[in-house]
Amino acid sequence: MSVHALIEEQARRGPHRAAVVSGSTVLHYGRLNSRANQVARLLRKLGVSADEPVGTCLSRSPDAVVSALAIVKAGAAPVLLDPAVPLERTVAQIRSCRVKVLVTSTVNGDVAARLQSAVAELGVRVVRLDADREQIDELPADDLTDVRVTPDSAAHIVHTSGSVSTPKAVVARHETVSECVALAREKFGFSDEDRVAWCSSPGFGVSLVNELWPALASGAAVHIPDAETLLVPQRLQEWILRSRITVVHLVGTLAVPLCELSWPADTPLRLLLTTGERFRLGPDAAPPFAIAVTYGSTETTHITGRTGPRETVGRPLGGAAVHLLDEAGRPVPDGEVGEVHVGGRRLARGYLDDPALTAARFLPDPFSGDPGARMYRTGDLGRFDAEGELVLIGRVDRQVKIRGVTVNLDEVEAVVAAHAGEAAVVTAGDEPRIVAYLADVAGSGVTALHRALAARLPRTHIPAEFVLLDRLPRTVTGKVDRAALPAPRRSSSPAPADTPQEHGDLAALWRELLERDPVGIDDDFFELGGHSLLAARMVMEIQERHGVKVDLTAFYERPTIRALSGLLAAADQPDNVLVRVSGPERPLARLVCFPYAGGGVNAYSTWGELLPPQVELVCAQPPGRGPRLAERPLEWVAELVAGLGPRLAADPHPRTFLFGHSLGAIVAFEVARWLRRNGHPEPAGLLVAGSASPQTPITARVHLLPDDELLAHVGTLGGTDRRLVGDERLRPVLLPALRADFAMHETYRYTPDEPLDCPVTAFAGSHDDDAPVEDVLGWREQTGGTFRLEVLDGGHFFIASERERLLALIGDALAVEAEPVT
């Protein structure tokens, strides 16, 4: 039975059981199935036919599950695309698969917008699951009955690293997927009592065949951790215990540190699945759950598996046939090394539109008695040990695994050479890292090269080091002699010799993690060879050494020692970061207000008289003004949020509403996301005024204006008293805070995430040139709950000119009840 038929069966059996859980969002089986049916019908209306490639580009989310299931229900093949991959690479994959329809969501923000613009010239129709909701909801929600798939029909298409700059597209078969579902049930015990974590990238086939489809076809609930939780072992463990996860699939580099933590004996986790390469636990690790190590590839899925502490990848699983052959295709003697060839029914169809490569890798199987049987030539070298288990030895080509991701060094070398001329790319170290050797490239050009590669390659493919040589060593035949390349020296780009004292501890930690000396306080962590797992280790070390929890997502926005120091300082802000202005001791609701650029507590200090008497009014007090005048003004939204979030979480109220005007709206929004990201309840509502939606690019650069022009601009806005702006004595006080606030707003960069569950109310000024009504409307994309837009008469500071009307509407939004909340 096909996987979508099995999921339909689960929806009939238990429509109200949880299917996908992300934070506080729960998608039940009935809704998952009906929503996928509606999207499938829209795809059919757009002309999608059987076996046709249909792109799906969404981050791990309930919508991503709906998208993949809908495409399969339409009889088509999902082309798995990852929003985190560089745009140029994604567009190339869409072009190579001749995708005519792409499913995405505006939740992916500027990624979705840039992608939609980029594929328009290819004639690709784009379906947005959120923005096109009304059109989708009009379609019938019952199961489609006129779609048929065969065992050889295309189940999905996924790209793997190729030997040239264009990755190859593997076409999986429905029979392969069905075999994997059966294996998950029979070998790994998947059932409707499981809670299965979805941790893999949405661009990897493993996310479908190892996680989503086996779980949903078995009636299990799929739970989605956020990216930061996934990367930090201690936080992942906390999430697993809190969410009562029973099954998790992780690459070895994530699985090993998780297994080596101390676990409670009654942990709900029963099974950890991981891949075979480099999975070795320390001698003291004794996790109270089963560990299954499997070996496979995109072209074959699971081949072998084992449990226990051995160094092998186990025995063949579920009917897979493993042959070790020499160069002539003959079986090697017992115990000797041969190239791994795999037979059986869990093989892909081949490579899309590449019959030559398909014929070279998918060979006739002379060891099977079945007509037309094939075997896949993996390129892996291995031998069977005395117990009959497979031991992997290496590769016949230049394919490597970097933090669980398959990377072909020839592909990386081709891209590097296209930008830098002569290049040689190899790996180095016990934990393999990619090193690029360059000829005739100046040190000053490495940063530009790194950025060029980031636009073409996934992060795992980008070299961690660049070694500059006068010339590359050559063999007598003129080829690059990789064996003669000098050992890389973990040196950094030029950096200040003296690190300021306040950055000293952080610089020492970077040198330790990156194995580089020196490091500069404005060097980019990732350009120095850092990666997501090292970043996770860094924030845990900071928490242990300094007792401060750094938001990893914020660090990704500005990955420098200077910015990291700012995050630490912000997290250590004084208690007066939130000031209680008015309200009773036991309020029915709490309204927390965040100021606009140049504003402070005084911006809302008179609001209490117009709010319902049962409402407590609390205002954020940024540094650099009011009682915090002596402190350094902050220039980064993440810095401010790092101080506000923990204070708000430490004194929770079940009916807390967040309000912000202009810059304050962005801060309020990011505080709401910080609360959710760190395991705290979302606010009861988000109220935003005079602000374009966060995904709307900010083009203004007021913070770069000369002093007089900046003050003149502030005077025209109406939010700051003109007498204050014109007072020469106040210039030294006003200017630093104003410039910092505008910098905070204008350098803000939106990062896509799941919409908030709380309702959002947006207020717009009818003549607000800084935040036109059409841009304010974009806030509706940031909530999965209700959205309301109120347009008030006035310009950008209608919050002053229309104060009474605004506060009446805010009072309505608070919906204060009759009895106190305890």
PDB file of N, CA, C and O in Angstrom, residues 755-806:
ATOM      1  N   PRO A 755       4.829  30.819  12.200  1.00  0.00           N
ATOM      2  CA  PRO A 755       4.026  31.944  12.684  1.00  0.00           C
ATOM      3  C   PRO A 755       3.718  31.775  14.174  1.00  0.00           C
ATOM      4  O   PRO A 755       3.681  30.659  14.698  1.00  0.00           O
ATOM      5  N   LEU A 756       3.509  32.880  14.849  1.00  0.00           N
ATOM      6  CA  LEU A 756       3.065  32.830  16.234  1.00  0.00           C
ATOM      7  C   LEU A 756       1.660  32.255  16.283  1.00  0.00           C
ATOM      8  O   LEU A 756       0.886  32.356  15.324  1.00  0.00           O
ATOM      9  N   ASP A 757       1.303  31.656  17.422  1.00  0.00           N
ATOM     10  CA  ASP A 757      -0.066  31.161  17.599  1.00  0.00           C
ATOM     11  C   ASP A 757      -0.983  32.246  18.158  1.00  0.00           C
ATOM     12  O   ASP A 757      -2.196  32.172  18.017  1.00  0.00           O
ATOM     13  N   CYS A 758      -0.385  33.235  18.832  1.00  0.00           N
ATOM     14  CA  CYS A 758      -1.210  34.261  19.461  1.00  0.00           C
ATOM     15  C   CYS A 758      -1.820  35.193  18.412  1.00  0.00           C
ATOM     16  O   CYS A 758      -1.281  35.346  17.312  1.00  0.00           O
ATOM     17  N   PRO A 759      -2.944  35.828  18.732  1.00  0.00           N
ATOM     18  CA  PRO A 759      -3.533  36.782  17.773  1.00  0.00           C
ATOM     19  C   PRO A 759      -2.655  38.016  17.627  1.00  0.00           C
ATOM     20  O   PRO A 759      -1.915  38.394  18.539  1.00  0.00           O
ATOM     21  N   VAL A 760      -2.730  38.638  16.465  1.00  0.00           N
ATOM     22  CA  VAL A 760      -1.980  39.859  16.181  1.00  0.00           C
ATOM     23  C   VAL A 760      -2.962  40.946  15.770  1.00  0.00           C
ATOM     24  O   VAL A 760      -3.797  40.737  14.883  1.00  0.00           O
ATOM     25  N   THR A 761      -2.864  42.089  16.448  1.00  0.00           N
ATOM     26  CA  THR A 761      -3.641  43.268  16.063  1.00  0.00           C
ATOM     27  C   THR A 761      -2.669  44.332  15.584  1.00  0.00           C
ATOM     28  O   THR A 761      -1.716  44.673  16.297  1.00  0.00           O
ATOM     29  N   ALA A 762      -2.870  44.840  14.383  1.00  0.00           N
ATOM     30  CA  ALA A 762      -1.973  45.839  13.799  1.00  0.00           C
ATOM     31  C   ALA A 762      -2.715  47.158  13.648  1.00  0.00           C
ATOM     32  O   ALA A 762      -3.868  47.195  13.209  1.00  0.00           O
ATOM     33  N   PHE A 763      -2.055  48.252  14.035  1.00  0.00           N
ATOM     34  CA  PHE A 763      -2.611  49.595  13.907  1.00  0.00           C
ATOM     35  C   PHE A 763      -1.776  50.362  12.881  1.00  0.00           C
ATOM     36  O   PHE A 763      -0.545  50.364  12.948  1.00  0.00           O
ATOM     37  N   ALA A 764      -2.454  51.017  11.949  1.00  0.00           N
ATOM     38  CA  ALA A 764      -1.764  51.758  10.889  1.00  0.00           C
ATOM     39  C   ALA A 764      -2.287  53.185  10.840  1.00  0.00           C
ATOM     40  O   ALA A 764      -3.464  53.444  11.131  1.00  0.00           O
ATOM     41  N   GLY A 765      -1.412  54.114  10.476  1.00  0.00           N
ATOM     42  CA  GLY A 765      -1.828  55.489  10.254  1.00  0.00           C
ATOM     43  C   GLY A 765      -2.251  55.679   8.813  1.00  0.00           C
ATOM     44  O   GLY A 765      -1.586  55.196   7.883  1.00  0.00           O
ATOM     45  N   SER A 766      -3.349  56.396   8.611  1.00  0.00           N
ATOM     46  CA  SER A 766      -3.891  56.544   7.253  1.00  0.00           C
ATOM     47  C   SER A 766      -2.930  57.292   6.327  1.00  0.00           C
ATOM     48  O   SER A 766      -2.975  57.108   5.112  1.00  0.00           O
ATOM     49  N   HIS A 767      -2.038  58.137   6.909  1.00  0.00           N
ATOM     50  CA  HIS A 767      -1.097  58.907   6.094  1.00  0.00           C
ATOM     51  C   HIS A 767       0.339  58.657   6.552  1.00  0.00           C
ATOM     52  O   HIS A 767       1.174  59.570   6.519  1.00  0.00           O
ATOM     53  N   ASP A 768       0.612  57.440   6.967  1.00  0.00           N
ATOM     54  CA  ASP A 768       1.945  57.095   7.476  1.00  0.00           C
ATOM     55  C   ASP A 768       2.847  56.666   6.312  1.00  0.00           C
ATOM     56  O   ASP A 768       2.717  55.561   5.787  1.00  0.00           O
ATOM     57  N   ASP A 769       3.752  57.542   5.909  1.00  0.00           N
ATOM     58  CA  ASP A 769       4.645  57.218   4.795  1.00  0.00           C
ATOM     59  C   ASP A 769       5.714  56.204   5.195  1.00  0.00           C
ATOM     60  O   ASP A 769       6.269  55.513   4.335  1.00  0.00           O
ATOM     61  N   ASP A 770       6.051  56.146   6.488  1.00  0.00           N
ATOM     62  CA  ASP A 770       7.081  55.208   6.936  1.00  0.00           C
ATOM     63  C   ASP A 770       6.558  53.781   7.031  1.00  0.00           C
ATOM     64  O   ASP A 770       7.330  52.822   6.912  1.00  0.00           O
ATOM     65  N   ALA A 771       5.253  53.640   7.263  1.00  0.00           N
ATOM     66  CA  ALA A 771       4.655  52.302   7.357  1.00  0.00           C
ATOM     67  C   ALA A 771       3.285  52.330   6.693  1.00  0.00           C
ATOM     68  O   ALA A 771       2.248  52.395   7.364  1.00  0.00           O
ATOM     69  N   PRO A 772       3.246  52.312   5.343  1.00  0.00           N
ATOM     70  CA  PRO A 772       1.964  52.335   4.632  1.00  0.00           C
ATOM     71  C   PRO A 772       1.087  51.142   5.011  1.00  0.00           C
ATOM     72  O   PRO A 772       1.588  50.090   5.422  1.00  0.00           O
ATOM     73  N   VAL A 773      -0.204  51.329   4.852  1.00  0.00           N
ATOM     74  CA  VAL A 773      -1.155  50.298   5.251  1.00  0.00           C
ATOM     75  C   VAL A 773      -0.843  48.964   4.578  1.00  0.00           C
ATOM     76  O   VAL A 773      -0.904  47.902   5.208  1.00  0.00           O
ATOM     77  N   GLU A 774      -0.448  48.986   3.300  1.00  0.00           N
ATOM     78  CA  GLU A 774      -0.193  47.723   2.595  1.00  0.00           C
ATOM     79  C   GLU A 774       0.995  46.978   3.202  1.00  0.00           C
ATOM     80  O   GLU A 774       1.035  45.737   3.188  1.00  0.00           O
ATOM     81  N   ASP A 775       1.973  47.709   3.760  1.00  0.00           N
ATOM     82  CA  ASP A 775       3.099  47.041   4.419  1.00  0.00           C
ATOM     83  C   ASP A 775       2.718  46.542   5.802  1.00  0.00           C
ATOM     84  O   ASP A 775       3.219  45.516   6.272  1.00  0.00           O
ATOM     85  N   VAL A 776       1.837  47.271   6.495  1.00  0.00           N
ATOM     86  CA  VAL A 776       1.365  46.831   7.815  1.00  0.00           C
ATOM     87  C   VAL A 776       0.543  45.554   7.683  1.00  0.00           C
ATOM     88  O   VAL A 776       0.566  44.685   8.558  1.00  0.00           O
ATOM     89  N   LEU A 777      -0.167  45.416   6.561  1.00  0.00           N
ATOM     90  CA  LEU A 777      -0.981  44.218   6.336  1.00  0.00           C
ATOM     91  C   LEU A 777      -0.145  42.935   6.359  1.00  0.00           C
ATOM     92  O   LEU A 777      -0.650  41.853   6.645  1.00  0.00           O
ATOM     93  N   GLY A 778       1.158  43.056   6.076  1.00  0.00           N
ATOM     94  CA  GLY A 778       2.021  41.879   6.065  1.00  0.00           C
ATOM     95  C   GLY A 778       2.109  41.174   7.412  1.00  0.00           C
ATOM     96  O   GLY A 778       2.544  40.014   7.483  1.00  0.00           O
ATOM     97  N   TRP A 779       1.714  41.848   8.490  1.00  0.00           N
ATOM     98  CA  TRP A 779       1.738  41.203   9.816  1.00  0.00           C
ATOM     99  C   TRP A 779       0.818  39.984   9.877  1.00  0.00           C
ATOM    100  O   TRP A 779       1.001  39.109  10.724  1.00  0.00           O
ATOM    101  N   ARG A 780      -0.185  39.929   9.004  1.00  0.00           N
ATOM    102  CA  ARG A 780      -1.098  38.782   9.049  1.00  0.00           C
ATOM    103  C   ARG A 780      -0.352  37.466   8.800  1.00  0.00           C
ATOM    104  O   ARG A 780      -0.804  36.407   9.221  1.00  0.00           O
ATOM    105  N   GLU A 781       0.805  37.541   8.118  1.00  0.00           N
ATOM    106  CA  GLU A 781       1.571  36.327   7.828  1.00  0.00           C
ATOM    107  C   GLU A 781       2.341  35.820   9.053  1.00  0.00           C
ATOM    108  O   GLU A 781       2.898  34.723   9.018  1.00  0.00           O
ATOM    109  N   GLN A 782       2.366  36.617  10.128  1.00  0.00           N
ATOM    110  CA  GLN A 782       3.141  36.236  11.306  1.00  0.00           C
ATOM    111  C   GLN A 782       2.302  35.586  12.387  1.00  0.00           C
ATOM    112  O   GLN A 782       2.778  35.373  13.498  1.00  0.00           O
ATOM    113  N   THR A 783       1.058  35.273  12.093  1.00  0.00           N
ATOM    114  CA  THR A 783       0.224  34.592  13.076  1.00  0.00           C
ATOM    115  C   THR A 783      -0.586  33.485  12.431  1.00  0.00           C
ATOM    116  O   THR A 783      -1.090  33.638  11.323  1.00  0.00           O
ATOM    117  N   GLY A 784      -0.663  32.368  13.153  1.00  0.00           N
ATOM    118  CA  GLY A 784      -1.574  31.298  12.752  1.00  0.00           C
ATOM    119  C   GLY A 784      -2.927  31.478  13.402  1.00  0.00           C
ATOM    120  O   GLY A 784      -3.864  30.716  13.159  1.00  0.00           O
ATOM    121  N   GLY A 785      -3.050  32.498  14.281  1.00  0.00           N
ATOM    122  CA  GLY A 785      -4.319  32.817  14.934  1.00  0.00           C
ATOM    123  C   GLY A 785      -5.049  33.908  14.187  1.00  0.00           C
ATOM    124  O   GLY A 785      -4.900  34.094  12.976  1.00  0.00           O
ATOM    125  N   THR A 786      -5.827  34.705  14.920  1.00  0.00           N
ATOM    126  CA  THR A 786      -6.615  35.755  14.289  1.00  0.00           C
ATOM    127  C   THR A 786      -5.754  36.993  14.045  1.00  0.00           C
ATOM    128  O   THR A 786      -4.819  37.283  14.790  1.00  0.00           O
ATOM    129  N   PHE A 787      -6.081  37.708  12.983  1.00  0.00           N
ATOM    130  CA  PHE A 787      -5.394  38.949  12.649  1.00  0.00           C
ATOM    131  C   PHE A 787      -6.437  40.039  12.468  1.00  0.00           C
ATOM    132  O   PHE A 787      -7.489  39.824  11.861  1.00  0.00           O
ATOM    133  N   ARG A 788      -6.129  41.226  13.035  1.00  0.00           N
ATOM    134  CA  ARG A 788      -7.046  42.363  12.899  1.00  0.00           C
ATOM    135  C   ARG A 788      -6.244  43.601  12.535  1.00  0.00           C
ATOM    136  O   ARG A 788      -5.175  43.849  13.095  1.00  0.00           O
ATOM    137  N   LEU A 789      -6.730  44.361  11.578  1.00  0.00           N
ATOM    138  CA  LEU A 789      -6.087  45.613  11.190  1.00  0.00           C
ATOM    139  C   LEU A 789      -7.017  46.771  11.533  1.00  0.00           C
ATOM    140  O   LEU A 789      -8.202  46.743  11.199  1.00  0.00           O
ATOM    141  N   GLU A 790      -6.477  47.784  12.200  1.00  0.00           N
ATOM    142  CA  GLU A 790      -7.214  49.004  12.516  1.00  0.00           C
ATOM    143  C   GLU A 790      -6.451  50.181  11.912  1.00  0.00           C
ATOM    144  O   GLU A 790      -5.258  50.356  12.172  1.00  0.00           O
ATOM    145  N   VAL A 791      -7.126  50.976  11.089  1.00  0.00           N
ATOM    146  CA  VAL A 791      -6.508  52.150  10.478  1.00  0.00           C
ATOM    147  C   VAL A 791      -7.013  53.400  11.190  1.00  0.00           C
ATOM    148  O   VAL A 791      -8.217  53.632  11.265  1.00  0.00           O
ATOM    149  N   LEU A 792      -6.082  54.180  11.736  1.00  0.00           N
ATOM    150  CA  LEU A 792      -6.422  55.410  12.443  1.00  0.00           C
ATOM    151  C   LEU A 792      -5.960  56.610  11.635  1.00  0.00           C
ATOM    152  O   LEU A 792      -4.995  56.521  10.859  1.00  0.00           O
ATOM    153  N   ASP A 793      -6.631  57.716  11.817  1.00  0.00           N
ATOM    154  CA  ASP A 793      -6.288  58.920  11.073  1.00  0.00           C
ATOM    155  C   ASP A 793      -4.959  59.469  11.579  1.00  0.00           C
ATOM    156  O   ASP A 793      -4.717  59.531  12.781  1.00  0.00           O
ATOM    157  N   GLY A 794      -4.058  59.829  10.652  1.00  0.00           N
ATOM    158  CA  GLY A 794      -2.813  60.455  11.083  1.00  0.00           C
ATOM    159  C   GLY A 794      -1.599  59.906  10.374  1.00  0.00           C
ATOM    160  O   GLY A 794      -1.681  58.981   9.559  1.00  0.00           O
ATOM    161  N   GLY A 795      -0.442  60.485  10.711  1.00  0.00           N
ATOM    162  CA  GLY A 795       0.827  60.060  10.139  1.00  0.00           C
ATOM    163  C   GLY A 795       1.497  59.016  11.010  1.00  0.00           C
ATOM    164  O   GLY A 795       0.834  58.237  11.700  1.00  0.00           O
ATOM    165  N   HIS A 796       2.852  59.033  11.021  1.00  0.00           N
ATOM    166  CA  HIS A 796       3.582  57.965  11.704  1.00  0.00           C
ATOM    167  C   HIS A 796       3.303  57.943  13.203  1.00  0.00           C
ATOM    168  O   HIS A 796       3.246  56.861  13.807  1.00  0.00           O
ATOM    169  N   PHE A 797       3.120  59.113  13.818  1.00  0.00           N
ATOM    170  CA  PHE A 797       2.888  59.137  15.255  1.00  0.00           C
ATOM    171  C   PHE A 797       1.419  59.379  15.590  1.00  0.00           C
ATOM    172  O   PHE A 797       1.071  60.199  16.435  1.00  0.00           O
ATOM    173  N   PHE A 798       0.556  58.607  14.925  1.00  0.00           N
ATOM    174  CA  PHE A 798      -0.868  58.636  15.264  1.00  0.00           C
ATOM    175  C   PHE A 798      -1.101  58.148  16.687  1.00  0.00           C
ATOM    176  O   PHE A 798      -2.154  58.382  17.268  1.00  0.00           O
ATOM    177  N   ILE A 799      -0.113  57.468  17.271  1.00  0.00           N
ATOM    178  CA  ILE A 799      -0.287  56.999  18.660  1.00  0.00           C
ATOM    179  C   ILE A 799      -0.404  58.185  19.615  1.00  0.00           C
ATOM    180  O   ILE A 799      -0.937  58.025  20.730  1.00  0.00           O
ATOM    181  N   ALA A 800       0.064  59.366  19.186  1.00  0.00           N
ATOM    182  CA  ALA A 800      -0.101  60.570  20.005  1.00  0.00           C
ATOM    183  C   ALA A 800      -1.345  61.336  19.588  1.00  0.00           C
ATOM    184  O   ALA A 800      -2.187  61.691  20.416  1.00  0.00           O
ATOM    185  N   SER A 801      -1.508  61.567  18.279  1.00  0.00           N
ATOM    186  CA  SER A 801      -2.641  62.365  17.817  1.00  0.00           C
ATOM    187  C   SER A 801      -3.972  61.639  17.994  1.00  0.00           C
ATOM    188  O   SER A 801      -5.013  62.282  18.158  1.00  0.00           O
ATOM    189  N   GLU A 802      -3.947  60.306  17.950  1.00  0.00           N
ATOM    190  CA  GLU A 802      -5.172  59.517  18.100  1.00  0.00           C
ATOM    191  C   GLU A 802      -5.092  58.632  19.356  1.00  0.00           C
ATOM    192  O   GLU A 802      -5.576  57.503  19.363  1.00  0.00           O
ATOM    193  N   ARG A 803      -4.481  59.190  20.417  1.00  0.00           N
ATOM    194  CA  ARG A 803      -4.205  58.380  21.604  1.00  0.00           C
ATOM    195  C   ARG A 803      -5.463  57.768  22.207  1.00  0.00           C
ATOM    196  O   ARG A 803      -5.500  56.580  22.536  1.00  0.00           O
ATOM    197  N   GLU A 804      -6.516  58.556  22.390  1.00  0.00           N
ATOM    198  CA  GLU A 804      -7.723  58.048  23.046  1.00  0.00           C
ATOM    199  C   GLU A 804      -8.365  56.938  22.218  1.00  0.00           C
ATOM    200  O   GLU A 804      -8.781  55.907  22.758  1.00  0.00           O
ATOM    201  N   ARG A 805      -8.450  57.146  20.921  1.00  0.00           N
ATOM    202  CA  ARG A 805      -9.036  56.124  20.038  1.00  0.00           C
ATOM    203  C   ARG A 805      -8.184  54.849  20.061  1.00  0.00           C
ATOM    204  O   ARG A 805      -8.699  53.738  20.154  1.00  0.00           O
ATOM    205  N   LEU A 806      -6.866  55.034  19.991  1.00  0.00           N
ATOM    206  CA  LEU A 806      -5.955  53.879  20.008  1.00  0.00           C
ATOM    207  C   LEU A 806      -6.098  53.083  21.296  1.00  0.00           C
ATOM    208  O   LEU A 806      -6.205  51.852  21.269  1.00  0.00           O
TER     209      LEU A 806
END
